[in-house]
Amino acid sequence: MSCGDKKKKIIKTIKIDPDKCNGCRACEIICSAFHATPKYSSNNIARSRIRVIRDPLKDIYVPVYAGEIATAECMGRDKYVIDGKEYDECAFCRASCPSRNIFKEPDSGLPLKCDMCEDDPPQKEPLCVQWCLAEALTYEEREEEVEEEEANMSDMETGLQSLVDKYGLQNLVDTIIRMSRKD
Ligand code: SF4
Ligand code: SF4
């Protein structure tokens, strides 16, 4: 892989304050509706790129965003204990991973990743932030120098690898050829 030039890039961040989250799940609903096909045609939260880990009895709610895609499950496990409650292994992990069903498209099983609502139509702020009336989610932007080409290539390779793992290389190639013949 060639060494990419340093480029200015806007880094988008969503700051999460679990103390303010009341578990209303509006963030899950709007994210799943925005990513439905066609847009806003359904609100199945299994399609959401944000999930709220909940313990209503203790009034604990922790929003977790879908992050990087893992093509193989990791060797270790994390266990969190918060206010005496032990959460499931991997409960706060952000990865779509072969060992669990969270952060996977329910119909196809393909991995989900938060895309900051960078879709058509463009949003002035991510929709989950706009819908969080409790202000548990706040949006920030800053400019940084990054090796942009390498980062983009890595994302694309990871996405392609997960498709190959799920459907097989030949099926993937056949589908791309069939799609390219349309129109
Ligand atoms: S919309 Fe805000 S308050 Fe409601 S569950 Fe999501 S993060 Fe928590
Ligand atoms: S930023 Fe957009 S894609 Fe990411 S979790 Fe929020 S609503 Fe979903």
Coordinates of C-alpha atoms and ligand atoms in Angstrom, one line a residue:
M1 CA 0.0 0.0 0.0
S2 CA 1.4 3.4 -0.9
C3 CA 2.1 6.0 1.7
G4 CA -0.7 8.6 1.5
D5 CA -0.1 12.3 1.8
K6 CA -1.2 14.1 4.9
K7 CA -4.4 15.9 4.3
K8 CA -6.7 18.0 6.3
K9 CA -9.8 16.2 7.4
I10 CA -12.8 17.1 9.5
I11 CA -13.0 14.7 12.4
K12 CA -16.6 14.2 13.6
T13 CA -17.2 13.2 17.2
I14 CA -20.3 12.4 19.2
K15 CA -19.7 13.0 22.9
I16 CA -21.8 10.6 25.1
D17 CA -22.9 11.5 28.6
P18 CA -24.5 8.4 30.1
D19 CA -25.5 10.3 33.2
K20 CA -28.0 12.3 31.0
C21 CA -29.4 9.4 29.0
N22 CA -32.9 8.4 30.2
G23 CA -33.2 5.3 28.0
C24 CA -35.9 6.7 25.8
R25 CA -34.4 5.0 22.7
A26 CA -35.3 7.8 20.3
C27 CA -31.7 7.7 19.0
E28 CA -32.2 4.0 18.0
I29 CA -35.6 4.7 16.4
I30 CA -34.4 7.6 14.2
C31 CA -31.2 5.9 13.2
S32 CA -33.0 2.7 12.1
A33 CA -35.7 4.8 10.2
F34 CA -33.0 6.9 8.4
H35 CA -31.2 3.8 7.3
A36 CA -34.3 1.9 6.2
T37 CA -34.9 1.3 2.5
P38 CA -36.8 3.4 1.4
K39 CA -35.8 6.0 4.0
Y40 CA -38.2 6.3 7.0
S41 CA -40.3 3.4 5.7
S42 CA -39.7 1.4 9.0
N43 CA -38.1 1.8 12.4
N44 CA -36.7 -1.6 13.3
I45 CA -34.1 -0.9 15.9
A46 CA -32.2 -4.0 14.9
R47 CA -31.1 -1.8 12.0
S48 CA -29.8 1.0 14.3
R49 CA -26.1 1.9 14.4
I50 CA -26.5 3.0 18.0
R51 CA -27.8 0.7 20.8
V52 CA -28.6 1.7 24.4
I53 CA -27.4 -0.8 26.9
R54 CA -30.1 -0.7 29.6
D55 CA -30.6 -1.5 33.3
P56 CA -33.9 0.3 34.0
L57 CA -34.0 -1.0 37.7
K58 CA -30.8 1.0 38.4
D59 CA -31.6 3.8 36.0
I60 CA -28.4 3.1 34.0
Y61 CA -28.4 3.6 30.2
V62 CA -25.3 3.6 28.1
P63 CA -25.5 4.5 24.4
V64 CA -23.0 2.5 22.3
Y65 CA -22.2 3.3 18.7
A66 CA -21.4 0.7 16.0
G67 CA -17.7 1.1 15.3
E68 CA -15.2 -0.9 13.3
I69 CA -16.2 -4.2 11.6
A70 CA -14.4 -7.3 13.0
T71 CA -14.1 -10.1 10.4
A72 CA -13.1 -12.6 13.2
E73 CA -14.1 -12.7 16.8
C74 CA -11.3 -11.6 19.2
M75 CA -9.5 -13.9 21.6
G76 CA -10.4 -12.0 24.8
R77 CA -13.6 -10.9 26.4
D78 CA -14.5 -7.8 28.4
K79 CA -16.8 -7.8 31.4
Y80 CA -18.1 -4.6 33.0
V81 CA -19.5 -4.3 36.5
I82 CA -21.3 -0.9 37.0
D83 CA -23.0 -0.2 40.3
G84 CA -22.9 -3.9 41.2
K85 CA -24.5 -5.1 38.0
E86 CA -22.4 -7.4 35.8
Y87 CA -23.1 -6.8 32.1
D88 CA -22.9 -9.5 29.4
E89 CA -19.5 -10.2 27.9
C90 CA -18.9 -7.8 25.0
A91 CA -22.0 -5.7 26.0
F92 CA -20.1 -2.4 25.4
C93 CA -18.1 -3.5 22.4
R94 CA -18.6 -1.4 19.3
A95 CA -17.7 -4.0 16.7
S96 CA -20.0 -5.9 14.4
C97 CA -18.4 -9.3 15.0
P98 CA -19.2 -12.9 13.9
S99 CA -19.8 -14.1 17.5
R100 CA -22.9 -12.0 18.2
N101 CA -25.9 -10.6 16.4
I102 CA -25.7 -6.9 17.4
F103 CA -24.8 -4.3 14.8
K104 CA -25.9 -6.5 11.9
E105 CA -28.4 -5.8 9.2
P106 CA -31.3 -8.1 10.2
D107 CA -32.2 -9.2 6.7
S108 CA -28.8 -9.7 5.1
G109 CA -26.6 -10.2 8.2
L110 CA -24.2 -7.6 6.8
P111 CA -22.2 -5.5 9.3
L112 CA -23.5 -2.1 10.4
K113 CA -21.3 0.8 11.2
C114 CA -22.2 4.4 12.2
D115 CA -21.7 6.6 9.2
M116 CA -22.5 9.9 11.0
C117 CA -25.6 10.2 8.8
E118 CA -23.4 11.1 5.8
D119 CA -26.1 10.3 3.3
D120 CA -28.6 12.0 1.1
P121 CA -30.1 14.4 2.2
P122 CA -27.1 15.8 4.2
Q123 CA -27.8 16.4 7.9
K124 CA -26.5 19.5 9.7
E125 CA -26.0 17.2 12.7
P126 CA -26.3 13.4 13.1
L127 CA -29.9 12.5 13.5
C128 CA -29.4 10.7 16.8
V129 CA -28.0 13.9 18.3
Q130 CA -30.9 15.9 17.0
W131 CA -33.4 13.5 18.5
C132 CA -31.8 13.2 21.9
L133 CA -33.8 15.7 23.8
A134 CA -32.0 14.8 27.1
E135 CA -28.7 16.2 25.5
A136 CA -26.9 13.0 26.3
L137 CA -25.3 13.1 22.8
T138 CA -23.5 16.2 21.6
Y139 CA -21.9 16.7 18.2
E140 CA -18.4 18.2 17.7
E141 CA -16.1 18.7 14.7
R142 CA -12.4 19.4 14.6
E143 CA -9.8 19.5 11.8
E144 CA -6.9 17.1 11.8
E145 CA -4.1 16.0 9.5
V146 CA -4.6 12.3 8.4
E147 CA -3.3 9.9 5.8
E148 CA -6.7 9.9 4.1
E149 CA -6.0 7.5 1.2
E150 CA -4.8 4.7 3.5
A151 CA -7.7 5.1 5.9
N152 CA -10.3 4.9 3.1
M153 CA -8.6 1.9 1.5
S154 CA -8.7 0.1 4.9
D155 CA -12.4 0.7 5.3
M156 CA -13.1 -0.6 1.8
E157 CA -11.0 -3.7 2.3
T158 CA -12.7 -4.5 5.5
G159 CA -16.2 -4.1 4.0
L160 CA -15.3 -6.3 1.0
Q161 CA -13.7 -8.9 3.3
S162 CA -17.0 -9.2 5.3
L163 CA -19.0 -9.7 2.1
V164 CA -16.5 -12.3 0.9
D165 CA -16.8 -14.1 4.2
K166 CA -20.6 -14.1 4.1
Y167 CA -21.3 -14.8 0.5
G168 CA -18.1 -16.3 -0.9
L169 CA -15.8 -14.7 -3.5
Q170 CA -17.4 -16.2 -6.6
N171 CA -21.0 -15.1 -5.5
L172 CA -19.7 -11.6 -4.9
V173 CA -18.0 -11.4 -8.3
D174 CA -21.1 -12.8 -10.1
T175 CA -23.3 -10.2 -8.3
I176 CA -21.0 -7.3 -9.2
I177 CA -20.9 -8.4 -12.9
R178 CA -24.7 -8.8 -12.9
M179 CA -25.2 -5.3 -11.3
S180 CA -22.7 -3.7 -13.8
R181 CA -24.8 -5.1 -16.7
K182 CA -28.0 -3.4 -15.5
D183 CA -29.0 -0.1 -17.2
Ligands
SF4_1 S1 -32.1 9.6 22.6 FE1 -30.7 10.3 24.2 S2 -31.7 10.0 26.1 FE2 -32.8 8.8 24.6 S3 -31.8 6.7 24.7 FE3 -30.8 7.9 23.1 S4 -29.0 8.8 24.1 FE4 -30.4 8.2 25.7
SF4_2 S1 -24.8 9.3 13.7 FE1 -26.4 8.7 12.3 S2 -25.7 6.7 11.6 FE2 -24.5 7.1 13.5 S3 -25.8 6.2 15.1 FE3 -26.4 8.4 14.9 S4 -28.2 8.3 13.6 FE4 -27.1 6.4 13.4

